PDB file of C-alpha atoms in Angstrom:
ATOM      1  CA  PRO K  30      -4.541 -18.208   2.627  1.00 45.00           C
ATOM      2  CA  LEU K  31      -3.751 -17.646   6.308  1.00 47.00           C
ATOM      3  CA  GLN K  32      -3.658 -13.871   5.872  1.00 48.00           C
ATOM      4  CA  ARG K  33      -7.056 -14.013   4.198  1.00 49.00           C
ATOM      5  CA  LEU K  34      -8.480 -15.876   7.181  1.00 46.00           C
ATOM      6  CA  LEU K  35      -6.908 -13.442   9.600  1.00 48.00           C
ATOM      7  CA  ALA K  36      -8.285 -10.431   7.676  1.00 50.00           C
ATOM      8  CA  GLY K  37     -11.396 -10.274   9.872  1.00 51.00           C
ATOM      9  CA  GLY K  38     -10.987  -9.766  13.594  1.00 52.00           C
ATOM     10  CA  THR K  39      -9.446 -12.911  15.086  1.00 49.00           C
ATOM     11  CA  PHE K  40     -10.651 -14.074  18.469  1.00 49.00           C
ATOM     12  CA  GLY K  41      -8.828 -17.372  18.864  1.00 56.00           C
ATOM     13  CA  ILE K  42      -6.834 -19.987  17.007  1.00 58.00           C
ATOM     14  CA  ALA K  43      -6.325 -23.715  17.354  1.00 60.00           C
ATOM     15  CA  TYR K  44      -3.912 -25.782  15.324  1.00 58.00           C
ATOM     16  CA  LYS K  45      -2.650 -29.346  15.015  1.00 62.00           C
ATOM     17  CA  LEU K  46       0.575 -30.323  13.337  1.00 56.00           C
ATOM     18  CA  TYR K  47       0.985 -33.927  12.139  1.00 57.00           C
ATOM     19  CA  HIS K  48       3.550 -35.792  10.164  1.00 57.00           C
ATOM     20  CA  MET K  49       2.569 -39.091   8.621  1.00 62.00           C
ATOM     21  CA  GLY K  50       4.724 -41.379   6.589  1.00 63.00           C
ATOM     22  CA  SER K  51       7.692 -39.224   5.605  1.00 62.00           C
ATOM     23  CA  PRO K  52       9.323 -37.388   8.507  1.00 59.00           C
ATOM     24  CA  HIS K  53       9.769 -34.435   6.160  1.00 58.00           C
ATOM     25  CA  PHE K  54       6.107 -33.898   5.205  1.00 63.00           C
ATOM     26  CA  PHE K  55       3.800 -32.196   7.652  1.00 62.00           C
ATOM     27  CA  HIS K  56       0.059 -31.630   7.753  1.00 66.00           C
ATOM     28  CA  LEU K  57      -1.085 -28.463   9.486  1.00 65.00           C
ATOM     29  CA  PHE K  58      -4.766 -27.971  10.350  1.00 67.00           C
ATOM     30  CA  ILE K  59      -5.703 -24.510  11.628  1.00 68.00           C
ATOM     31  CA  SER K  60      -9.100 -23.473  12.955  1.00 69.00           C
ATOM     32  CA  ILE K  61      -9.657 -19.772  13.513  1.00 65.00           C
ATOM     33  CA  LEU K  62     -12.510 -18.324  15.557  1.00 63.00           C
ATOM     34  CA  GLN K  63     -13.336 -14.881  14.154  1.00 61.00           C
ATOM     35  CA  THR K  64     -14.766 -12.141  16.378  1.00 60.00           C
ATOM     36  CA  THR K  65     -17.965 -12.538  14.379  1.00 63.00           C
ATOM     37  CA  GLY K  66     -18.342 -16.028  15.892  1.00 64.00           C
ATOM     38  CA  LYS K  67     -17.627 -17.742  12.582  1.00 68.00           C
ATOM     39  CA  ILE K  68     -15.092 -20.600  12.559  1.00 67.00           C
ATOM     40  CA  GLN K  69     -12.841 -20.889   9.546  1.00 66.00           C
ATOM     41  CA  SER K  70     -10.440 -23.733   8.852  1.00 69.00           C
ATOM     42  CA  ILE K  71      -7.406 -24.102   6.687  1.00 68.00           C
ATOM     43  CA  TYR K  72      -5.211 -27.044   5.755  1.00 66.00           C
ATOM     44  CA  ILE K  73      -1.579 -26.665   4.808  1.00 66.00           C
ATOM     45  CA  GLY K  74       0.656 -29.522   3.751  1.00 64.00           C
ATOM     46  CA  PHE K  75       4.349 -28.795   3.427  1.00 60.00           C
ATOM     47  CA  PHE K  76       7.771 -30.385   3.183  1.00 58.00           C
ATOM     48  CA  VAL K  77      10.492 -29.320   5.582  1.00 57.00           C
ATOM     49  CA  SER K  78      14.056 -30.447   6.062  1.00 49.00           C
ATOM     50  CA  PHE K  79      13.748 -30.022   9.813  1.00 49.00           C
ATOM     51  CA  GLN K  80      10.927 -30.423  12.279  1.00 51.00           C
ATOM     52  CA  ILE K  81       8.977 -27.271  13.148  1.00 54.00           C
ATOM     53  CA  SER K  82       7.956 -27.248  16.771  1.00 58.00           C
ATOM     54  CA  LEU K  83       4.618 -25.931  17.952  1.00 58.00           C
ATOM     55  CA  LEU K  84       6.502 -23.196  19.790  1.00 59.00           C
ATOM     56  CA  GLN K  85       7.997 -22.025  16.488  1.00 64.00           C
ATOM     57  CA  LEU K  86       4.572 -22.126  14.851  1.00 62.00           C
ATOM     58  CA  ASP K  87       3.084 -20.168  17.748  1.00 65.00           C
ATOM     59  CA  TYR K  88       5.879 -17.594  17.485  1.00 66.00           C
ATOM     60  CA  ILE K  89       5.250 -17.193  13.741  1.00 68.00           C
ATOM     61  CA  TYR K  90       1.526 -16.765  14.355  1.00 66.00           C
ATOM     62  CA  ARG K  91       2.059 -14.153  17.069  1.00 70.00           C
ATOM     63  CA  LYS K  92       4.475 -12.207  14.863  1.00 68.00           C
ATOM     64  CA  GLU K  93       1.916 -12.229  12.051  1.00 69.00           C
ATOM     65  CA  ILE K  94      -0.785 -10.913  14.429  1.00 69.00           C
ATOM     66  CA  GLN K  95       1.568  -8.163  15.657  1.00 66.00           C
ATOM     67  CA  MET K  96       2.319  -7.132  12.072  1.00 66.00           C
ATOM     68  CA  LYS K  97      -1.406  -7.162  11.241  1.00 66.00           C
ATOM     69  CA  ASN K  98      -2.218  -4.995  14.274  1.00 65.00           C
ATOM     70  CA  LYS K  99       0.559  -2.545  13.364  1.00 65.00           C
ATOM     71  CA  ALA K 100      -0.717  -2.341   9.780  1.00 60.00           C
ATOM     72  CA  ASN K 101      -4.269  -1.722  11.043  1.00 62.00           C
ATOM     73  CA  GLN K 102      -3.029   1.124  13.217  1.00 64.00           C
ATOM     74  CA  LEU K 103      -1.171   2.643  10.286  1.00 65.00           C
ATOM     75  CA  TYR K 104      -4.101   2.258   7.919  1.00 67.00           C
ATOM     76  CA  SER K 105      -6.341   4.025  10.453  1.00 73.00           C
ATOM     77  CA  LYS K 106      -3.959   7.000  10.570  1.00 82.00           C
ATOM     78  CA  LYS K 107      -5.490  10.099   8.973  1.00 89.00           C
ATOM     79  CA  LEU K 108      -4.026  11.617   5.828  1.00 91.00           C
ATOM     80  CA  SER K 109      -3.694  14.952   7.639  1.00 93.00           C
ATOM     81  CA  ASP K 110      -1.252  13.347  10.103  1.00 92.00           C
ATOM     82  CA  ILE K 111       0.834  11.937   7.249  1.00 92.00           C
ATOM     83  CA  CYS K 112       0.764  15.337   5.505  1.00 94.00           C
ATOM     84  CA  TYR K 113       2.310  17.033   8.509  1.00 94.00           C
ATOM     85  CA  GLU K 114       4.889  14.245   8.931  1.00 91.00           C
ATOM     86  CA  TRP K 115       5.889  14.623   5.278  1.00 93.00           C
ATOM     87  CA  LEU K 116       5.976  18.402   5.592  1.00 94.00           C
ATOM     88  CA  SER K 117       8.287  18.229   8.618  1.00 91.00           C
ATOM     89  CA  MET K 118      10.641  15.947   6.642  1.00 91.00           C
ATOM     90  CA  GLU K 119      10.566  18.244   3.613  1.00 92.00           C
ATOM     91  CA  ARG K 120      11.392  21.234   5.801  1.00 89.00           C
ATOM     92  CA  LEU K 121      14.876  19.771   6.224  1.00 88.00           C
ATOM     93  CA  ILE K 122      15.640  19.470   2.505  1.00 90.00           C
ATOM     94  CA  VAL K 123      13.808  22.276   0.652  1.00 90.00           C
ATOM     95  CA  LYS K 124      14.160  26.037   0.597  1.00 93.00           C
ATOM     96  CA  ARG K 125      11.987  28.108   2.899  1.00 93.00           C
ATOM     97  CA  SER K 126       9.907  29.412  -0.010  1.00 95.00           C
ATOM     98  CA  THR K 127       9.227  25.893  -1.297  1.00 95.00           C
ATOM     99  CA  TYR K 128       8.266  24.752   2.190  1.00 94.00           C
ATOM    100  CA  ALA K 129       5.821  27.674   2.465  1.00 95.00           C
ATOM    101  CA  LYS K 130       4.279  26.757  -0.904  1.00 96.00           C
ATOM    102  CA  TYR K 131       3.883  23.109   0.182  1.00 96.00           C
ATOM    103  CA  GLN K 132       2.320  24.203   3.466  1.00 95.00           C
ATOM    104  CA  VAL K 133      -0.240  26.405   1.705  1.00 95.00           C
ATOM    105  CA  MET K 134      -1.153  23.579  -0.704  1.00 96.00           C
ATOM    106  CA  ILE K 135      -1.576  21.106   2.136  1.00 96.00           C
ATOM    107  CA  GLU K 136      -3.508  23.382   4.487  1.00 95.00           C
ATOM    108  CA  ASN K 137      -5.719  25.074   1.882  1.00 94.00           C
ATOM    109  CA  HIS K 138      -6.409  22.234  -0.547  1.00 94.00           C
ATOM    110  CA  ILE K 139      -5.384  18.733   0.533  1.00 95.00           C
ATOM    111  CA  ILE K 140      -6.402  18.613   4.201  1.00 95.00           C
ATOM    112  CA  PRO K 141      -9.830  20.294   3.783  1.00 94.00           C
ATOM    113  CA  CYS K 142     -10.780  17.748   1.086  1.00 92.00           C
ATOM    114  CA  LEU K 143      -8.917  14.569   2.041  1.00 92.00           C
ATOM    115  CA  GLY K 144      -7.449  15.141   5.525  1.00 90.00           C
ATOM    116  CA  ASN K 145     -10.091  13.227   7.509  1.00 91.00           C
ATOM    117  CA  ILE K 146      -9.765  10.096   5.383  1.00 91.00           C
ATOM    118  CA  SER K 147      -7.703   7.276   6.871  1.00 85.00           C
ATOM    119  CA  LEU K 148      -4.883   5.746   4.824  1.00 81.00           C
ATOM    120  CA  GLY K 149      -6.799   2.479   4.550  1.00 78.00           C
ATOM    121  CA  GLU K 150      -9.736   4.232   2.878  1.00 83.00           C
ATOM    122  CA  ILE K 151      -7.862   6.304   0.291  1.00 86.00           C
ATOM    123  CA  ASN K 152      -8.179   5.048  -3.259  1.00 87.00           C
ATOM    124  CA  SER K 153      -7.443   6.318  -6.755  1.00 88.00           C
ATOM    125  CA  SER K 154     -11.086   7.201  -7.364  1.00 90.00           C
ATOM    126  CA  GLN K 155     -11.058   9.661  -4.442  1.00 91.00           C
ATOM    127  CA  ILE K 156      -7.821  11.169  -5.697  1.00 92.00           C
ATOM    128  CA  ASN K 157      -9.213  11.518  -9.225  1.00 93.00           C
ATOM    129  CA  THR K 158     -12.357  13.173  -7.849  1.00 93.00           C
ATOM    130  CA  PHE K 159     -10.198  15.537  -5.790  1.00 93.00           C
ATOM    131  CA  VAL K 160      -8.203  16.538  -8.898  1.00 93.00           C
ATOM    132  CA  TYR K 161     -11.380  16.937 -10.981  1.00 93.00           C
ATOM    133  CA  ASP K 162     -12.992  19.141  -8.310  1.00 92.00           C
ATOM    134  CA  LYS K 163      -9.896  21.328  -8.152  1.00 92.00           C
ATOM    135  CA  LEU K 164     -10.031  21.755 -11.940  1.00 92.00           C
ATOM    136  CA  LYS K 165     -13.745  22.664 -11.849  1.00 90.00           C
ATOM    137  CA  LYS K 166     -14.120  24.746  -8.648  1.00 88.00           C
ATOM    138  CA  GLY K 167     -10.832  24.620  -6.811  1.00 83.00           C
ATOM    139  CA  ARG K 168     -10.432  28.246  -5.764  1.00 85.00           C
ATOM    140  CA  LEU K 169     -10.756  28.867  -2.053  1.00 83.00           C
ATOM    141  CA  ASP K 170     -13.809  31.077  -2.600  1.00 82.00           C
ATOM    142  CA  GLN K 171     -15.318  28.323  -4.823  1.00 79.00           C
ATOM    143  CA  ALA K 172     -15.832  30.972  -7.549  1.00 84.00           C
ATOM    144  CA  GLY K 173     -13.946  29.131 -10.247  1.00 87.00           C
ATOM    145  CA  PRO K 174     -11.323  26.591 -11.223  1.00 90.00           C
ATOM    146  CA  LEU K 175      -7.650  26.490 -10.363  1.00 91.00           C
ATOM    147  CA  SER K 176      -5.204  26.574 -13.241  1.00 92.00           C
ATOM    148  CA  ALA K 177      -4.020  23.244 -14.605  1.00 92.00           C
ATOM    149  CA  LYS K 178      -0.466  23.987 -13.415  1.00 95.00           C
ATOM    150  CA  THR K 179      -1.638  24.682  -9.836  1.00 94.00           C
ATOM    151  CA  VAL K 180      -3.685  21.480  -9.794  1.00 94.00           C
ATOM    152  CA  ARG K 181      -0.700  19.558 -11.163  1.00 96.00           C
ATOM    153  CA  ASP K 182       1.483  21.041  -8.401  1.00 96.00           C
ATOM    154  CA  ILE K 183      -1.064  20.073  -5.713  1.00 96.00           C
ATOM    155  CA  TYR K 184      -1.336  16.577  -7.191  1.00 95.00           C
ATOM    156  CA  THR K 185       2.460  16.251  -7.204  1.00 96.00           C
ATOM    157  CA  VAL K 186       2.595  17.178  -3.514  1.00 96.00           C
ATOM    158  CA  LEU K 187      -0.230  14.736  -2.704  1.00 95.00           C
ATOM    159  CA  LYS K 188       1.512  11.966  -4.636  1.00 94.00           C
ATOM    160  CA  SER K 189       4.775  12.704  -2.777  1.00 94.00           C
ATOM    161  CA  ILE K 190       2.915  12.453   0.534  1.00 94.00           C
ATOM    162  CA  LEU K 191       1.367   9.101  -0.422  1.00 91.00           C
ATOM    163  CA  ASN K 192       4.735   7.809  -1.659  1.00 90.00           C
ATOM    164  CA  TYR K 193       6.219   8.871   1.685  1.00 89.00           C
ATOM    165  CA  ALA K 194       3.488   6.896   3.491  1.00 86.00           C
ATOM    166  CA  GLU K 195       4.173   3.879   1.265  1.00 84.00           C
ATOM    167  CA  LYS K 196       7.926   3.902   1.878  1.00 83.00           C
ATOM    168  CA  GLU K 197       7.930   4.993   5.523  1.00 80.00           C
ATOM    169  CA  TYR K 198       5.219   2.590   6.669  1.00 75.00           C
ATOM    170  CA  ASN K 199       5.549  -0.127   4.020  1.00 69.00           C
ATOM    171  CA  LEU K 200       2.002   0.442   2.762  1.00 68.00           C
ATOM    172  CA  ARG K 201       0.488  -0.036  -0.680  1.00 64.00           C
ATOM    173  CA  ASN K 202       0.699   2.611  -3.394  1.00 55.00           C
ATOM    174  CA  PHE K 203      -2.416   4.820  -3.401  1.00 58.00           C
ATOM    175  CA  ALA K 204      -2.130   6.886  -6.561  1.00 52.00           C
TER     176      ALA K 204
END
Protein backbone atom coordinates (compact mmCIF):
# COMPACT_ATOMS: atom_id res chain seq x y z
CA PRO A 1 0.00 0.00 0.00
CA LEU A 2 2.79 2.45 0.81
CA GLN A 3 4.46 1.91 -2.56
CA ARG A 4 1.14 2.62 -4.28
CA LEU A 5 0.86 5.91 -2.43
CA LEU A 6 4.43 6.82 -3.28
CA ALA A 7 3.91 6.00 -6.97
CA GLY A 8 3.03 9.61 -7.80
CA GLY A 9 5.55 12.33 -7.08
CA THR A 10 5.89 12.72 -3.31
CA PHE A 11 6.31 16.19 -1.88
CA GLY A 12 6.18 15.52 1.85
CA ILE A 13 5.28 12.95 4.45
CA ALA A 14 4.01 13.05 8.01
CA TYR A 15 3.57 10.05 10.26
CA LYS A 16 2.55 9.18 13.80
CA LEU A 17 3.38 5.94 15.52
CA TYR A 18 1.28 4.86 18.52
CA HIS A 19 1.08 1.81 20.66
CA MET A 20 -2.03 1.28 22.73
CA GLY A 21 -2.75 -1.56 25.07
CA SER A 22 -0.20 -4.20 24.13
CA PRO A 23 3.39 -2.92 23.97
CA HIS A 24 3.87 -5.16 20.94
CA PHE A 25 1.09 -3.76 18.74
CA PHE A 26 1.65 -0.48 16.96
CA HIS A 27 -0.60 1.82 14.96
CA LEU A 28 1.08 3.79 12.19
CA PHE A 29 -0.74 6.66 10.50
CA ILE A 30 0.97 8.12 7.44
CA SER A 31 -0.15 11.18 5.49
CA ILE A 32 1.56 11.83 2.18
CA LEU A 33 1.40 15.11 0.29
CA GLN A 34 1.76 14.38 -3.42
CA THR A 35 3.30 16.91 -5.81
CA THR A 36 -0.18 17.25 -7.30
CA GLY A 37 -1.33 18.80 -4.00
CA LYS A 38 -3.45 15.78 -3.09
CA ILE A 39 -3.10 14.35 0.42
CA GLN A 40 -3.31 10.60 0.79
CA SER A 41 -3.40 8.72 4.07
CA ILE A 42 -2.66 5.17 5.05
CA TYR A 43 -3.08 3.22 8.28
CA ILE A 44 -0.90 0.27 9.17
CA GLY A 45 -1.32 -1.81 12.30
CA PHE A 46 1.40 -4.30 13.08
CA PHE A 47 2.87 -6.50 15.80
CA VAL A 48 6.54 -6.24 16.62
CA SER A 49 8.71 -7.95 19.19
CA PHE A 50 10.72 -4.78 19.69
CA GLN A 51 9.91 -1.11 19.54
CA ILE A 52 10.56 0.65 16.24
CA SER A 53 11.81 4.16 16.76
CA LEU A 54 10.79 7.05 14.56
CA LEU A 55 14.41 7.29 13.43
CA GLN A 56 14.23 3.71 12.14
CA LEU A 57 10.95 4.46 10.39
CA ASP A 58 12.42 7.61 8.86
CA TYR A 59 15.46 5.62 7.68
CA ILE A 60 13.21 2.99 6.07
CA TYR A 61 11.17 5.70 4.34
CA ARG A 62 14.28 7.46 3.00
CA LYS A 63 15.70 4.18 1.70
CA GLU A 64 12.42 3.47 -0.07
CA ILE A 65 12.47 6.93 -1.68
CA GLN A 66 16.10 6.41 -2.81
CA MET A 67 15.18 3.06 -4.36
CA LYS A 68 12.16 4.62 -6.08
CA ASN A 69 14.28 7.45 -7.50
CA LYS A 70 16.89 4.98 -8.74
CA ALA A 71 14.19 2.86 -10.39
CA ASN A 72 12.71 5.98 -12.05
CA GLN A 73 16.13 6.88 -13.44
CA LEU A 74 16.57 3.37 -14.80
CA TYR A 75 13.09 3.25 -16.29
CA SER A 76 13.76 6.55 -18.07
CA LYS A 77 16.92 5.11 -19.65
CA LYS A 78 16.51 4.64 -23.41
CA LEU A 79 16.57 1.19 -24.97
CA SER A 80 19.38 2.32 -27.28
CA ASP A 81 21.63 2.89 -24.22
CA ILE A 82 20.84 -0.59 -22.90
CA CYS A 83 21.50 -2.07 -26.36
CA TYR A 84 25.01 -0.65 -26.42
CA GLU A 85 25.65 -1.76 -22.81
CA TRP A 86 24.56 -5.29 -23.71
CA LEU A 87 26.63 -5.23 -26.89
CA SER A 88 29.77 -4.19 -24.99
CA MET A 89 29.22 -7.09 -22.56
CA GLU A 90 28.66 -9.55 -25.41
CA ARG A 91 31.86 -8.41 -27.10
CA LEU A 92 33.77 -10.10 -24.28
CA ILE A 93 32.15 -13.52 -24.70
CA VAL A 94 31.25 -14.01 -28.39
CA LYS A 95 33.29 -14.40 -31.54
CA ARG A 96 34.04 -11.33 -33.63
CA SER A 97 31.67 -12.46 -36.40
CA THR A 98 28.80 -12.96 -33.93
CA TYR A 99 29.46 -9.55 -32.40
CA ALA A 100 29.35 -7.96 -35.88
CA LYS A 101 26.04 -9.71 -36.61
CA TYR A 102 24.57 -8.46 -33.30
CA GLN A 103 25.79 -4.94 -34.01
CA VAL A 104 24.14 -4.90 -37.45
CA MET A 105 20.84 -6.18 -36.00
CA ILE A 106 20.88 -3.57 -33.26
CA GLU A 107 21.92 -0.61 -35.40
CA ASN A 108 19.82 -1.43 -38.47
CA HIS A 109 16.66 -2.86 -36.93
CA ILE A 110 16.24 -2.49 -33.15
CA ILE A 111 17.46 1.07 -32.49
CA PRO A 112 15.68 2.72 -35.47
CA CYS A 113 12.35 1.22 -34.36
CA LEU A 114 12.59 0.98 -30.56
CA GLY A 115 15.75 2.87 -29.54
CA ASN A 116 14.07 6.11 -28.42
CA ILE A 117 11.63 4.33 -26.11
CA SER A 118 12.49 4.38 -22.42
CA LEU A 119 12.59 1.11 -20.47
CA GLY A 120 9.53 2.15 -18.48
CA GLU A 121 7.46 2.51 -21.65
CA ILE A 122 8.36 -0.75 -23.39
CA ASN A 123 5.63 -3.36 -23.36
CA SER A 124 4.88 -6.64 -25.10
CA SER A 125 2.46 -4.97 -27.52
CA GLN A 126 5.24 -2.75 -28.88
CA ILE A 127 7.54 -5.74 -29.22
CA ASN A 128 4.85 -7.74 -31.03
CA THR A 129 4.23 -4.81 -33.38
CA PHE A 130 7.97 -4.55 -34.02
CA VAL A 131 8.17 -8.26 -34.92
CA TYR A 132 5.05 -8.04 -37.11
CA ASP A 133 6.44 -5.02 -38.98
CA LYS A 134 9.73 -6.82 -39.59
CA LEU A 135 7.80 -9.79 -41.03
CA LYS A 136 5.74 -7.52 -43.31
CA LYS A 137 8.21 -4.81 -44.42
CA GLY A 138 11.40 -5.31 -42.48
CA ARG A 139 14.00 -4.84 -45.21
CA LEU A 140 16.07 -1.71 -44.89
CA ASP A 141 14.75 -0.39 -48.21
CA GLN A 142 11.17 -1.16 -47.01
CA ALA A 143 10.65 -3.13 -50.26
CA GLY A 144 9.61 -6.35 -48.60
CA PRO A 145 9.66 -8.61 -45.58
CA LEU A 146 12.59 -10.12 -43.76
CA SER A 147 12.78 -13.89 -43.60
CA ALA A 148 11.23 -15.58 -40.58
CA LYS A 149 14.69 -16.77 -39.46
CA THR A 150 16.15 -13.24 -39.59
CA VAL A 151 13.19 -11.86 -37.62
CA ARG A 152 13.59 -14.68 -35.09
CA ASP A 153 17.30 -13.83 -34.76
CA ILE A 154 16.51 -10.12 -34.23
CA TYR A 155 13.83 -11.01 -31.68
CA THR A 156 16.28 -13.28 -29.86
CA VAL A 157 18.81 -10.44 -29.63
CA LEU A 158 16.12 -8.02 -28.42
CA LYS A 159 14.93 -10.51 -25.81
CA SER A 160 18.53 -11.00 -24.63
CA ILE A 161 18.91 -7.23 -24.29
CA LEU A 162 15.70 -6.95 -22.25
CA ASN A 163 16.73 -9.91 -20.08
CA TYR A 164 20.06 -8.16 -19.51
CA ALA A 165 18.20 -5.01 -18.41
CA GLU A 166 16.00 -7.09 -16.10
CA LYS A 167 18.94 -8.85 -14.42
CA GLU A 168 21.41 -5.98 -14.40
CA TYR A 169 19.00 -3.34 -13.11
CA ASN A 170 16.49 -5.57 -11.31
CA LEU A 171 13.64 -4.47 -13.58
CA ARG A 172 10.52 -6.30 -14.70
CA ASN A 173 10.49 -8.69 -17.65
CA PHE A 174 9.41 -6.92 -20.85
CA ALA A 175 8.92 -9.69 -23.38
